mmCIF file with all atom_site columns, C-alpha atoms in Angstrom:
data_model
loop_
_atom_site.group_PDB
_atom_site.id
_atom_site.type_symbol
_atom_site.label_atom_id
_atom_site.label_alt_id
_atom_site.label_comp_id
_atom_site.label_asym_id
_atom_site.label_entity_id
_atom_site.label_seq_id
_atom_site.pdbx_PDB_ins_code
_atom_site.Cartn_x
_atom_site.Cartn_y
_atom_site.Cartn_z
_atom_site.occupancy
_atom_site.B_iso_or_equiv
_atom_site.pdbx_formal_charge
_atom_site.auth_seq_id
_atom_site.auth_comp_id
_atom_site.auth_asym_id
_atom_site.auth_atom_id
_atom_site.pdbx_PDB_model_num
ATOM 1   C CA . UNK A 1 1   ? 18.844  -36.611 0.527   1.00 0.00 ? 88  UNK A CA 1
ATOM 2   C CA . UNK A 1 2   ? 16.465  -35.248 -2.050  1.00 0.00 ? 89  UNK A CA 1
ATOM 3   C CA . UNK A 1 3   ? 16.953  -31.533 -3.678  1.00 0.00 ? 90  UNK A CA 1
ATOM 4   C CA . UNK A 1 4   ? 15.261  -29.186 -2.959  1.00 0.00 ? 91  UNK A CA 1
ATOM 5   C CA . UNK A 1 5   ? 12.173  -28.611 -5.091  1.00 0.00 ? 92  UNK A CA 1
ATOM 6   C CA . UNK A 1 6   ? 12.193  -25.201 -7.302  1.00 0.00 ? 93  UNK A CA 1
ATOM 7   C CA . UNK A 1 7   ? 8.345   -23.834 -7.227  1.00 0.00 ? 94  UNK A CA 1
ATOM 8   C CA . UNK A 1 8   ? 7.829   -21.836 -10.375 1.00 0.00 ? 95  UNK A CA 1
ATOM 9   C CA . UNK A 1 9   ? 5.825   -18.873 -9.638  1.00 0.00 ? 96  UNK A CA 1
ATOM 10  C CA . UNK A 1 10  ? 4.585   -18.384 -13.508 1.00 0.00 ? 97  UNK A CA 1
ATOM 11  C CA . UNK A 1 11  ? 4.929   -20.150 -16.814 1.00 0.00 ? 98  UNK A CA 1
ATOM 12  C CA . UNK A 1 12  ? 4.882   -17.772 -19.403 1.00 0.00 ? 99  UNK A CA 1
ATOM 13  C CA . UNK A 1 13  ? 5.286   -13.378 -19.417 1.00 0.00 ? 100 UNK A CA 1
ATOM 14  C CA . UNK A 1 14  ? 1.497   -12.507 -18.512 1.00 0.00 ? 101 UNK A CA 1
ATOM 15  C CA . UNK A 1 15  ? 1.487   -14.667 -15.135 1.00 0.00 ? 102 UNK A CA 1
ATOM 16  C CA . UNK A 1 16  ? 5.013   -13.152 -14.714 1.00 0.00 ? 103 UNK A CA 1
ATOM 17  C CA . UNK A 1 17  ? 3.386   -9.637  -14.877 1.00 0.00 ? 104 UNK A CA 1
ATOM 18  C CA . UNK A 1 18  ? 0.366   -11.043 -12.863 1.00 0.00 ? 105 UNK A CA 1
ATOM 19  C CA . UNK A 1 19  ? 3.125   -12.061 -10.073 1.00 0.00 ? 106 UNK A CA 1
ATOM 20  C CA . UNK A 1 20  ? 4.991   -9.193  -10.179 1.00 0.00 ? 107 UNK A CA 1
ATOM 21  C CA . UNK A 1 21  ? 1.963   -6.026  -10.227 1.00 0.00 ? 108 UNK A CA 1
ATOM 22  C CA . UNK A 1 22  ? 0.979   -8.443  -7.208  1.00 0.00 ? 109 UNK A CA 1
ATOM 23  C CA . UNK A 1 23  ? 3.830   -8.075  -5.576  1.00 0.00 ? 110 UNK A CA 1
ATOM 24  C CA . UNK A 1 24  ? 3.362   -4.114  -6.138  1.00 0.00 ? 111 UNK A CA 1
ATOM 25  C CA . UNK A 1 25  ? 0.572   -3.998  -4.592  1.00 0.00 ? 112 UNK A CA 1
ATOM 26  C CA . UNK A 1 26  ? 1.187   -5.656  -1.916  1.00 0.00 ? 113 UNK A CA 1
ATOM 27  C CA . UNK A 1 27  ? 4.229   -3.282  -1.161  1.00 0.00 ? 114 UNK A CA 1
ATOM 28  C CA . UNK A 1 28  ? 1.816   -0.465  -1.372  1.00 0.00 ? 115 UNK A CA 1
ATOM 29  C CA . UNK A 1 29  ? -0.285  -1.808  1.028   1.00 0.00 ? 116 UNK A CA 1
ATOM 30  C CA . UNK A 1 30  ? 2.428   -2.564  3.702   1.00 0.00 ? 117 UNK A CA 1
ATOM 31  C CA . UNK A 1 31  ? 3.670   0.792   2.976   1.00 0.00 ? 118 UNK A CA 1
ATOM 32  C CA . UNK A 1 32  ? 0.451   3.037   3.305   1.00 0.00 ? 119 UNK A CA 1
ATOM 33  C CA . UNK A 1 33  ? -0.408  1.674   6.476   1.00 0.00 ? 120 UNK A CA 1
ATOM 34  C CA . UNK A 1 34  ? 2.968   2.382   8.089   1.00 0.00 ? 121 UNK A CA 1
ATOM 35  C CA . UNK A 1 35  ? 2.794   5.872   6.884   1.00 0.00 ? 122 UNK A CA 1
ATOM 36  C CA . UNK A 1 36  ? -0.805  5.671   8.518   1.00 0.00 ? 123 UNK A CA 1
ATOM 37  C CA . UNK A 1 37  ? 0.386   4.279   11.507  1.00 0.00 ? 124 UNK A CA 1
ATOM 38  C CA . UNK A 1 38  ? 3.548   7.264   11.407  1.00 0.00 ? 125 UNK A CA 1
ATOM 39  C CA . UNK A 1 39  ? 1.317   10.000  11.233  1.00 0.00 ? 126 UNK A CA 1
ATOM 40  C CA . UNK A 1 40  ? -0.842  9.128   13.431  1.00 0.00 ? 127 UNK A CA 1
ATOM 41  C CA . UNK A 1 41  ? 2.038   8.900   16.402  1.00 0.00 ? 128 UNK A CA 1
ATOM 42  C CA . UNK A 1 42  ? 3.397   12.269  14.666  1.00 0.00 ? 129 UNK A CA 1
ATOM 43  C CA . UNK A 1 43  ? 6.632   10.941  13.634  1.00 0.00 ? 130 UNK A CA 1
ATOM 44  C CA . UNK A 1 44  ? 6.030   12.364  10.346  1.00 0.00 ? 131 UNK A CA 1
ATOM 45  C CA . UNK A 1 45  ? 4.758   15.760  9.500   1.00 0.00 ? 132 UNK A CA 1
ATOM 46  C CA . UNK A 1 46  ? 2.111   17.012  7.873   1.00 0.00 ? 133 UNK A CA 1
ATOM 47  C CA . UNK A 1 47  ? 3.773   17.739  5.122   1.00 0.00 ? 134 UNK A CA 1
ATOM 48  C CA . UNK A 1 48  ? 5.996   14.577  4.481   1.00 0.00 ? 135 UNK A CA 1
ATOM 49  C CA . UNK A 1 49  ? 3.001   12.569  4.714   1.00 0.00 ? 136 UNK A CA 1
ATOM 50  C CA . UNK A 1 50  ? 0.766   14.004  2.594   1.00 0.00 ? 137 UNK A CA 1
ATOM 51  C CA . UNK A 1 51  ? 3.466   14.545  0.074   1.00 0.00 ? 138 UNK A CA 1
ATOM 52  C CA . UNK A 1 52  ? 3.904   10.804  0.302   1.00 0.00 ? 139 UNK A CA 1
ATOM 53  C CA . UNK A 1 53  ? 0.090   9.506   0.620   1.00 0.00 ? 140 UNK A CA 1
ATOM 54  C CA . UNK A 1 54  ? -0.211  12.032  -2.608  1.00 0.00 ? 141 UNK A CA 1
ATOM 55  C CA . UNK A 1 55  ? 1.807   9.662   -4.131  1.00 0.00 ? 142 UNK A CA 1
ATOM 56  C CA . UNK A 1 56  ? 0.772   5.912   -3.076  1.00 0.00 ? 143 UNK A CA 1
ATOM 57  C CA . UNK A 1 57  ? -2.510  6.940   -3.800  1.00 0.00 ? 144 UNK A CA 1
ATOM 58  C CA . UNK A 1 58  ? -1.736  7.449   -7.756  1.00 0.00 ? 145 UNK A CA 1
ATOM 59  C CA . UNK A 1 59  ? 0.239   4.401   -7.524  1.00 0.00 ? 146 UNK A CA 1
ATOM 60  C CA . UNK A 1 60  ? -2.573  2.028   -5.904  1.00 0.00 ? 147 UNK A CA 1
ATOM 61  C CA . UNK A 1 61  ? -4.893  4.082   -8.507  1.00 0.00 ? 148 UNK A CA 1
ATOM 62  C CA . UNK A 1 62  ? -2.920  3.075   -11.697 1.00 0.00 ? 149 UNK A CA 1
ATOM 63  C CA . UNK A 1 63  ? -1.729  -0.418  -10.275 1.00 0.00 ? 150 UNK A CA 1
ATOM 64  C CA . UNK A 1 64  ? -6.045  -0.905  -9.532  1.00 0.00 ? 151 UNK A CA 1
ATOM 65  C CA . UNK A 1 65  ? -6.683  -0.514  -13.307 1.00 0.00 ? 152 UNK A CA 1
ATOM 66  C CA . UNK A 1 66  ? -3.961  -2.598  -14.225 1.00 0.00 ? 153 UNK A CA 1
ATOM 67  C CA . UNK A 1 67  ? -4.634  -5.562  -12.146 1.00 0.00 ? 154 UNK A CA 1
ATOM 68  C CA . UNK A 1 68  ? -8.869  -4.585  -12.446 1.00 0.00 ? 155 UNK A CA 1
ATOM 69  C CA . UNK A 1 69  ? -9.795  -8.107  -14.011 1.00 0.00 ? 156 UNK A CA 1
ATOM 70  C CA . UNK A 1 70  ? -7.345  -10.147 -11.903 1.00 0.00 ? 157 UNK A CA 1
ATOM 71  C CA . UNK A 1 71  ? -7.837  -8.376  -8.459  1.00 0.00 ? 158 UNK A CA 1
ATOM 72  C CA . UNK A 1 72  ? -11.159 -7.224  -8.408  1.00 0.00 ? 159 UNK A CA 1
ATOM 73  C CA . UNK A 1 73  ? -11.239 -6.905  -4.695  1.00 0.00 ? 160 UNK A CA 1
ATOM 74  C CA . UNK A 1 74  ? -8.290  -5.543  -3.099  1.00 0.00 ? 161 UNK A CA 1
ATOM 75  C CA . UNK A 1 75  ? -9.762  -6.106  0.669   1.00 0.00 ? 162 UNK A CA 1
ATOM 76  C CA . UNK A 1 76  ? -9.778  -9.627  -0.109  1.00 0.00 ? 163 UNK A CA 1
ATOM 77  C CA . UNK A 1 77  ? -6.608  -9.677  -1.731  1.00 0.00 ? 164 UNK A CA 1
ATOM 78  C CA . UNK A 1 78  ? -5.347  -8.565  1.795   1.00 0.00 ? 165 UNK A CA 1
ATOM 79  C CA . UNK A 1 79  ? -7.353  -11.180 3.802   1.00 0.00 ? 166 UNK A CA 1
ATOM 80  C CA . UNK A 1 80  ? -5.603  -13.963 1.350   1.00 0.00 ? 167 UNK A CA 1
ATOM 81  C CA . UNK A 1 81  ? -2.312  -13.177 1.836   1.00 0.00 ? 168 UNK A CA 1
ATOM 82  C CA . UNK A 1 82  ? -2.824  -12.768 5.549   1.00 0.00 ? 169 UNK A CA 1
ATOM 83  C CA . UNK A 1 83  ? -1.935  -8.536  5.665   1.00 0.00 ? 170 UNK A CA 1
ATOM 84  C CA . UNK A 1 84  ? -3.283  -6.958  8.461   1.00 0.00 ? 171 UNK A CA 1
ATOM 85  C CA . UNK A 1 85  ? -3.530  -3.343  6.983   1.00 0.00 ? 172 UNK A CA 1
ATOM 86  C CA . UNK A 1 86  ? -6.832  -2.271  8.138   1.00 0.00 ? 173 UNK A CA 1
ATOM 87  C CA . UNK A 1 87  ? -5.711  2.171   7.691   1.00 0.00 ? 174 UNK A CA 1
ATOM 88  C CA . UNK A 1 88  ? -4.001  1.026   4.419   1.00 0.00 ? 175 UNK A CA 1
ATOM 89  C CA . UNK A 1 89  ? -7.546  -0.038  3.435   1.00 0.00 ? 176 UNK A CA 1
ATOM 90  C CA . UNK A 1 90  ? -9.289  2.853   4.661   1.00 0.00 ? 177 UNK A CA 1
ATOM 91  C CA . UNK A 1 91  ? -6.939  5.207   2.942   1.00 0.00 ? 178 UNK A CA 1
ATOM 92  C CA . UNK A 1 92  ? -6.562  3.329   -0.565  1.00 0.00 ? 179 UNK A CA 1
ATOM 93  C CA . UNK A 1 93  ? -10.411 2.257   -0.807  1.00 0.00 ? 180 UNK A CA 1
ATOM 94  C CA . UNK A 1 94  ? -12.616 3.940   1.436   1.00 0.00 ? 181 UNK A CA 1
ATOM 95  C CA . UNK A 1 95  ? -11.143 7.884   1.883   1.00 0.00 ? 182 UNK A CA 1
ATOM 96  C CA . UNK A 1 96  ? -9.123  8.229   -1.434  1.00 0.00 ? 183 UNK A CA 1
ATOM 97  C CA . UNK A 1 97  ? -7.489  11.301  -0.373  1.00 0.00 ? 184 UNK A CA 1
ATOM 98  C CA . UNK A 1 98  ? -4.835  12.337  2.173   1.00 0.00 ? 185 UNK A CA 1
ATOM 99  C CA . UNK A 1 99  ? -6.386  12.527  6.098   1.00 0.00 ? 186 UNK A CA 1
ATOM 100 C CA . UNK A 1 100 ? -4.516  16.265  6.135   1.00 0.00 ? 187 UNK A CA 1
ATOM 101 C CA . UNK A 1 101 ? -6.919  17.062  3.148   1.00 0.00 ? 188 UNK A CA 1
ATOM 102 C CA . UNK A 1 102 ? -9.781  14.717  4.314   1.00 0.00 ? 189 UNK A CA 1
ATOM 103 C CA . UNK A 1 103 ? -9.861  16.209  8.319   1.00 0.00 ? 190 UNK A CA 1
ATOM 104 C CA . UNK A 1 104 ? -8.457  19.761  6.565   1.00 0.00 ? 191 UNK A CA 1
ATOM 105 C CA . UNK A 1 105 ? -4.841  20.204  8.026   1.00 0.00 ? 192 UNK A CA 1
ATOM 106 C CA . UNK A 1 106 ? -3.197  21.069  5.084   1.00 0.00 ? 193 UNK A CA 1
ATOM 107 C CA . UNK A 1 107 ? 0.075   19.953  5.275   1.00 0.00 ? 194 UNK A CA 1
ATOM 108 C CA . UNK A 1 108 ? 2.329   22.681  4.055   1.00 0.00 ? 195 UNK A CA 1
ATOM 109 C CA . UNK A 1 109 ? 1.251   24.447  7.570   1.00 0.00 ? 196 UNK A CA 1
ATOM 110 C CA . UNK A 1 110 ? -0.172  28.414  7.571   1.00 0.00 ? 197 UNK A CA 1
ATOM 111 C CA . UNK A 1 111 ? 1.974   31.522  7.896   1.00 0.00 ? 198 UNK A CA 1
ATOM 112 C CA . UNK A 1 112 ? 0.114   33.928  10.185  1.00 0.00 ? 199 UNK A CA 1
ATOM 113 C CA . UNK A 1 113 ? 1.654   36.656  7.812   1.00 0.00 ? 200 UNK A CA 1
ATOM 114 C CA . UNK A 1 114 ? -0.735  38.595  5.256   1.00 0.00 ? 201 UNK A CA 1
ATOM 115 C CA . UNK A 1 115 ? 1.986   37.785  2.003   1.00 0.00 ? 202 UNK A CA 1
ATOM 116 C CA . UNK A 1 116 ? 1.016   34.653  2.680   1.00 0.00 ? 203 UNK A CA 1
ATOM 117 C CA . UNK A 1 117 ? -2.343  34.558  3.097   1.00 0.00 ? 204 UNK A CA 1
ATOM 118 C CA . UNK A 1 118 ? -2.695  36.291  -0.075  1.00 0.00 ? 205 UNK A CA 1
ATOM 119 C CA . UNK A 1 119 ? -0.280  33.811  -1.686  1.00 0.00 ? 206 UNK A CA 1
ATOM 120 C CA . UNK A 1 120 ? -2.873  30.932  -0.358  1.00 0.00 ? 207 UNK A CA 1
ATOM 121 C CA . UNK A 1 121 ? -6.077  32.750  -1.864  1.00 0.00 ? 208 UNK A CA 1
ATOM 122 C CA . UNK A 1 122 ? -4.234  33.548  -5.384  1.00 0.00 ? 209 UNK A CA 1
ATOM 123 C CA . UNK A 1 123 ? -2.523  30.332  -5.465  1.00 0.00 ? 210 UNK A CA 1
ATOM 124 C CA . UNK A 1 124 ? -6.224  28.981  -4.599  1.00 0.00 ? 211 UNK A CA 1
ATOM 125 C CA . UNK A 1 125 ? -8.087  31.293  -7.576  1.00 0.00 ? 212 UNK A CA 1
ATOM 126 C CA . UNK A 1 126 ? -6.069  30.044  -10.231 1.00 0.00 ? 213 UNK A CA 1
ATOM 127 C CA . UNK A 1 127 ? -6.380  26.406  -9.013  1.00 0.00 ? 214 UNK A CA 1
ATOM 128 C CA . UNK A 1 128 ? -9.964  26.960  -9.530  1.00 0.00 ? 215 UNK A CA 1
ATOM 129 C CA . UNK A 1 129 ? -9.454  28.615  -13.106 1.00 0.00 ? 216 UNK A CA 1
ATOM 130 C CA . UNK A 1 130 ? -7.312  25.971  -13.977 1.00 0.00 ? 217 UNK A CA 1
ATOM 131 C CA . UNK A 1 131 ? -9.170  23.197  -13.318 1.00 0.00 ? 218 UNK A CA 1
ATOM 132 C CA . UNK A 1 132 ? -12.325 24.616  -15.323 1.00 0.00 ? 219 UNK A CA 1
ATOM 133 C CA . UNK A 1 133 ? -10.408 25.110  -18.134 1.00 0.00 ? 220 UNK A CA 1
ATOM 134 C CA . UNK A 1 134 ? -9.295  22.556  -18.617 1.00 0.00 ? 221 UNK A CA 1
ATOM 135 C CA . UNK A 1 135 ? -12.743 20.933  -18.329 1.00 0.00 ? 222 UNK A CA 1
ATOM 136 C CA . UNK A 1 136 ? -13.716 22.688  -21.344 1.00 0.00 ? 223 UNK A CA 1
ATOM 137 C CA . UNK A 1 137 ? -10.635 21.563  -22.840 1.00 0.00 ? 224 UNK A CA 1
ATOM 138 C CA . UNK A 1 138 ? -12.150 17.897  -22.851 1.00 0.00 ? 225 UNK A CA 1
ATOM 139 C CA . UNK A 1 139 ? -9.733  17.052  -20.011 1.00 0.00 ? 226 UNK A CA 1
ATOM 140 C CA . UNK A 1 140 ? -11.952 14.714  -18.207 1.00 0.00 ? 227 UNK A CA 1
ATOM 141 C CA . UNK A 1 141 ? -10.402 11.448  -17.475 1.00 0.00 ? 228 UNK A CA 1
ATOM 142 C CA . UNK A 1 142 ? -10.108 10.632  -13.696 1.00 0.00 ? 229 UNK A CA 1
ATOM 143 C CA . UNK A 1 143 ? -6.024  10.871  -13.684 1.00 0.00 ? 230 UNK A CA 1
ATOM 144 C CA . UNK A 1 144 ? -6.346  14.145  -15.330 1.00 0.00 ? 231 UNK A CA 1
ATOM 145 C CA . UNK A 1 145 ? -9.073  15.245  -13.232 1.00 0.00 ? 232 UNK A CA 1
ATOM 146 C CA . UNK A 1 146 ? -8.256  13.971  -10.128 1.00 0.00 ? 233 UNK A CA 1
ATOM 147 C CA . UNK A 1 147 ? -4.874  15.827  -9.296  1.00 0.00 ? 234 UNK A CA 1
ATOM 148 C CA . UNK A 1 148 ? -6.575  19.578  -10.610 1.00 0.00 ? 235 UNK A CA 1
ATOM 149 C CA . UNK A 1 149 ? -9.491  18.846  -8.056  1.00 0.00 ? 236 UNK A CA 1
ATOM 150 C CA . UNK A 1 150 ? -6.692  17.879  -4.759  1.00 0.00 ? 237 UNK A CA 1
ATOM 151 C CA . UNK A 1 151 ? -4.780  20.546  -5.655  1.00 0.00 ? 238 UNK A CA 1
ATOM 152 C CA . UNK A 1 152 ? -7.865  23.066  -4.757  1.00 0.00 ? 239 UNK A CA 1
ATOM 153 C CA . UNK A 1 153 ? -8.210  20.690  -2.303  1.00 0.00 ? 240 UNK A CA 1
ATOM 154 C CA . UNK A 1 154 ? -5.177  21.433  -0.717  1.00 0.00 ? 241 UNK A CA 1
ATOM 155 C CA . UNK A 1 155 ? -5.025  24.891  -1.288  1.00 0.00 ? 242 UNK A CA 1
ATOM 156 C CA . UNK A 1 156 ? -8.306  25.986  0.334   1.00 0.00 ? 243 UNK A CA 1
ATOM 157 C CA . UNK A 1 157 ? -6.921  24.384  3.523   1.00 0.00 ? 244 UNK A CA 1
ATOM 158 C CA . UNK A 1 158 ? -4.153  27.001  3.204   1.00 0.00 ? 245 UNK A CA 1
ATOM 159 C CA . UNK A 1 159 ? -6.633  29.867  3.593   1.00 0.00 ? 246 UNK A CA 1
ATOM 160 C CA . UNK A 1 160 ? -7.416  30.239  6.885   1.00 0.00 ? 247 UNK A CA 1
ATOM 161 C CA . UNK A 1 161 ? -9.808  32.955  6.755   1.00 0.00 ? 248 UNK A CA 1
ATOM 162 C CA . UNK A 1 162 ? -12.257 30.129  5.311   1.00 0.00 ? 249 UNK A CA 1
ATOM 163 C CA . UNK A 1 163 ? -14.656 28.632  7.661   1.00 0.00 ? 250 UNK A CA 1
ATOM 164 C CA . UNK A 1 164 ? -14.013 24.560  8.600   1.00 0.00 ? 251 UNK A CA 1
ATOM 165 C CA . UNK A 1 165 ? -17.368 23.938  6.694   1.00 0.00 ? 252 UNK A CA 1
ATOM 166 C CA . UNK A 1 166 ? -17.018 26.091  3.551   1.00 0.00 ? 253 UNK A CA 1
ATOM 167 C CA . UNK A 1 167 ? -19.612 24.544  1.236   1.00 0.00 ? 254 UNK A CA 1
ATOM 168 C CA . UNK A 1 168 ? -16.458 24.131  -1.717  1.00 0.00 ? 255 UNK A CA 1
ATOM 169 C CA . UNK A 1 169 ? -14.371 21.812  0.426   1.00 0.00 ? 256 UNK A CA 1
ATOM 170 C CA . UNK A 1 170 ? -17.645 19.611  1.207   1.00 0.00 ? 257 UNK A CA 1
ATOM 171 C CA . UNK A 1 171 ? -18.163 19.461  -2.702  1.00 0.00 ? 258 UNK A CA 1
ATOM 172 C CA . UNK A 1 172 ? -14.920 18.680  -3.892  1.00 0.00 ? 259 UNK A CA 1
ATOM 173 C CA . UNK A 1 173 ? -14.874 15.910  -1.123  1.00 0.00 ? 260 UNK A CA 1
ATOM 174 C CA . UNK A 1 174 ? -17.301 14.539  -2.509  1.00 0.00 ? 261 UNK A CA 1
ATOM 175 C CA . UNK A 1 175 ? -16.104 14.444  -6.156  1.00 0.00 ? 262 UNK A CA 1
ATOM 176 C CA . UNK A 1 176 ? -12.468 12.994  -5.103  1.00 0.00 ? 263 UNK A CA 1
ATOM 177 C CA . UNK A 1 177 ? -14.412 9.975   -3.296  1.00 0.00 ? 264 UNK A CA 1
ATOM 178 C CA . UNK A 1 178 ? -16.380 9.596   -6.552  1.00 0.00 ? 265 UNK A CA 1
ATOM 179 C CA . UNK A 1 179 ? -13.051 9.770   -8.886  1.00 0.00 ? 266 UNK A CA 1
ATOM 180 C CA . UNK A 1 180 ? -11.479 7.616   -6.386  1.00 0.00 ? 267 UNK A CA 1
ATOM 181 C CA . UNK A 1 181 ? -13.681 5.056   -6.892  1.00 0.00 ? 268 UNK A CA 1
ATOM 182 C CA . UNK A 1 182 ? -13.260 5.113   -10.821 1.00 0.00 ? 269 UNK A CA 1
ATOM 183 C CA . UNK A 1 183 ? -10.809 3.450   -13.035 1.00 0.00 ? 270 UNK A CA 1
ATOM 184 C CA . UNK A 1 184 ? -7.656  6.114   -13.934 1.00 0.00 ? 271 UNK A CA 1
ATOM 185 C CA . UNK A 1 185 ? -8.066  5.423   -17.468 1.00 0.00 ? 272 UNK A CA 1
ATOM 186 C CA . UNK A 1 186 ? -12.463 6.511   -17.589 1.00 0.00 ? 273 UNK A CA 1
ATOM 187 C CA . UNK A 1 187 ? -13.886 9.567   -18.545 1.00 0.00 ? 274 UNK A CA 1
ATOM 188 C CA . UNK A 1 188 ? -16.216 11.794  -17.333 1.00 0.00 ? 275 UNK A CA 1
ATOM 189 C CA . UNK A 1 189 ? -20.001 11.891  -19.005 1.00 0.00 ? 276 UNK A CA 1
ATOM 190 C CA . UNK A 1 190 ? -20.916 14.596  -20.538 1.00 0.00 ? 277 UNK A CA 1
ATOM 191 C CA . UNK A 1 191 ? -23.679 15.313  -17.480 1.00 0.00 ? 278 UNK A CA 1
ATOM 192 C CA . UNK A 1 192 ? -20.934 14.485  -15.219 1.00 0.00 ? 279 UNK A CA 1
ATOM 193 C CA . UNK A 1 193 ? -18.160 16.902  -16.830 1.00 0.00 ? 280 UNK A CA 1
ATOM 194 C CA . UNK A 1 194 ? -21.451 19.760  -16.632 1.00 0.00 ? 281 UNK A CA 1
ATOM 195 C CA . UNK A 1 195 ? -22.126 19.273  -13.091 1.00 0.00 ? 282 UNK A CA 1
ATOM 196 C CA . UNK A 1 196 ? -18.532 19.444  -12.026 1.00 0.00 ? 283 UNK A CA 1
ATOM 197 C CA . UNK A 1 197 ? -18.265 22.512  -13.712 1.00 0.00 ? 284 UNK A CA 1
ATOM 198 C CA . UNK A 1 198 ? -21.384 24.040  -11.955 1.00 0.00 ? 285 UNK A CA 1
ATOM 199 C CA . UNK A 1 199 ? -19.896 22.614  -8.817  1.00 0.00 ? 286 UNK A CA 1
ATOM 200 C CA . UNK A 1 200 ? -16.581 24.227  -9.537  1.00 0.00 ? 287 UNK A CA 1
ATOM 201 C CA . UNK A 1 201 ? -18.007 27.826  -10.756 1.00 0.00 ? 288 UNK A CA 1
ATOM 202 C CA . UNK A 1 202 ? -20.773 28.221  -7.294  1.00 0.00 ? 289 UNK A CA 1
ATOM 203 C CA . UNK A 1 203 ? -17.488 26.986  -5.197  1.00 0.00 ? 290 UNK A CA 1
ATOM 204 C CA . UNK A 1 204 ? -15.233 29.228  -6.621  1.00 0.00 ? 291 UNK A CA 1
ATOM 205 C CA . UNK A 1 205 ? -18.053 32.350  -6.492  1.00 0.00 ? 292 UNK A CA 1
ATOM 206 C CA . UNK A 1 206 ? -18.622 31.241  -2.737  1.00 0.00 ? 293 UNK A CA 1
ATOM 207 C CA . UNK A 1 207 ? -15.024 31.603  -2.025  1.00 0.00 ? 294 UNK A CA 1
ATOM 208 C CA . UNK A 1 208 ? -14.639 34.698  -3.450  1.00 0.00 ? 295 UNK A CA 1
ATOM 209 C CA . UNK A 1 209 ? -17.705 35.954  -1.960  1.00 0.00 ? 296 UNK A CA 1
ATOM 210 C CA . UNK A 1 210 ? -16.362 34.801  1.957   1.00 0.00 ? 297 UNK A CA 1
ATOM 211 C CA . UNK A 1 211 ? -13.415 36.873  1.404   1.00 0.00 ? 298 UNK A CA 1
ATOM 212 C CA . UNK A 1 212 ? -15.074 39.359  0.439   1.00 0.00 ? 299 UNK A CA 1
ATOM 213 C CA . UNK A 1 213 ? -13.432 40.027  -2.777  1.00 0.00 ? 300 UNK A CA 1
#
């Protein structure tokens, strides 16, 4: 009776790493698309799942950059080891954001009460501030820039008084998917950074302006 045969996985500490950032990602795959596949039945609430999409997303993010020259195509990567995670996908490559931000359900839920409406549209103001400053700051890689834009994000779904189709939430859709798509670890060009901040400044003037502040 022969032994059985030991099948080494890696021969020195980079394949090691190779194996084991493969095995991350993998996890995060599986993972994402039963969250997906959770929400969409509504056995988890908003809330829980964007808190937790929120936080796969930064991990596939990082774990993309890390794994950039070995895993170029993650899509593929899940055709090759046979993963049928087809909302993982869309969520990690195509959307980039949580579907409570993305379809604008914000998941911390609205208060009917005036307090905290007016929580929502301060809360929302100095998100905007915020994230200009630090623009001017030189704060313009995508991991620094990415969570100052989802938290407006997130916040101007809080304020109901807005319209579905406020102009700002179409914009800052649009600059997630772009950041989304970037390495964590790249900056913004100097046109870039200036457009963002014109983006920012007729968003936050618009908002203002539609509640009539």
């Amino acid at each position: 009776k022969m032994a059985p045969q030991v099948v080494k996985l890696y021969t020195n500490k980079r394949e090691r790493e190779l194996v084991d950032y493969s095995a991350d990602l993998f996890a995060i795959l599986k993972t994402t698309e039963k969250l997906e596949r959770a929400y969409v039945r509504d056995a988890i609430s908003a809330k829980d799942y964007e808190s937790s999409c929120t936080k796969l997303l930064a991990q596939f993010r990082t774990l993309c950059t890390t794994l950039k020259g070995q895993v170029p195509d993650v899509a593929k990567f899940a055709r090759d080891h046979n993963m049928e995670c087809p909302a993982a996908l869309n969520r990690l490559i195509s959307s980039g954001m949580p579907a409570t931000i993305e379809h604008g359900k914000a998941g911390s839920g609205t208060t009917a009460g005036s307090g905290s409406s007016e929580v929502n549209v301060a809360s929302t103001v100095q998100y905007y501030i915020g994230a200009m400053d630090a623009l001017k700051l030189d704060m313009t890689a995508t991991d620094e820039v990415y969570p100052l834009l989802s938290d407006i994000m997130q916040s101007l779904h809080k304020v109901s008084k807005l319209p579905p189709e406020f102009s700002g939430k179409v914009k800052l859709k649009q600059w997630l998917s772009l950041l989304h798509s970037m390495p964590a670890s790249q900056r913004l060009s100097q046109e870039e950074v200036r457009q963002l901040l014109f983006d920012l400044e007729s968003s936050y003037n618009d908002f203002i302006s539609q509640l009539g502040m």
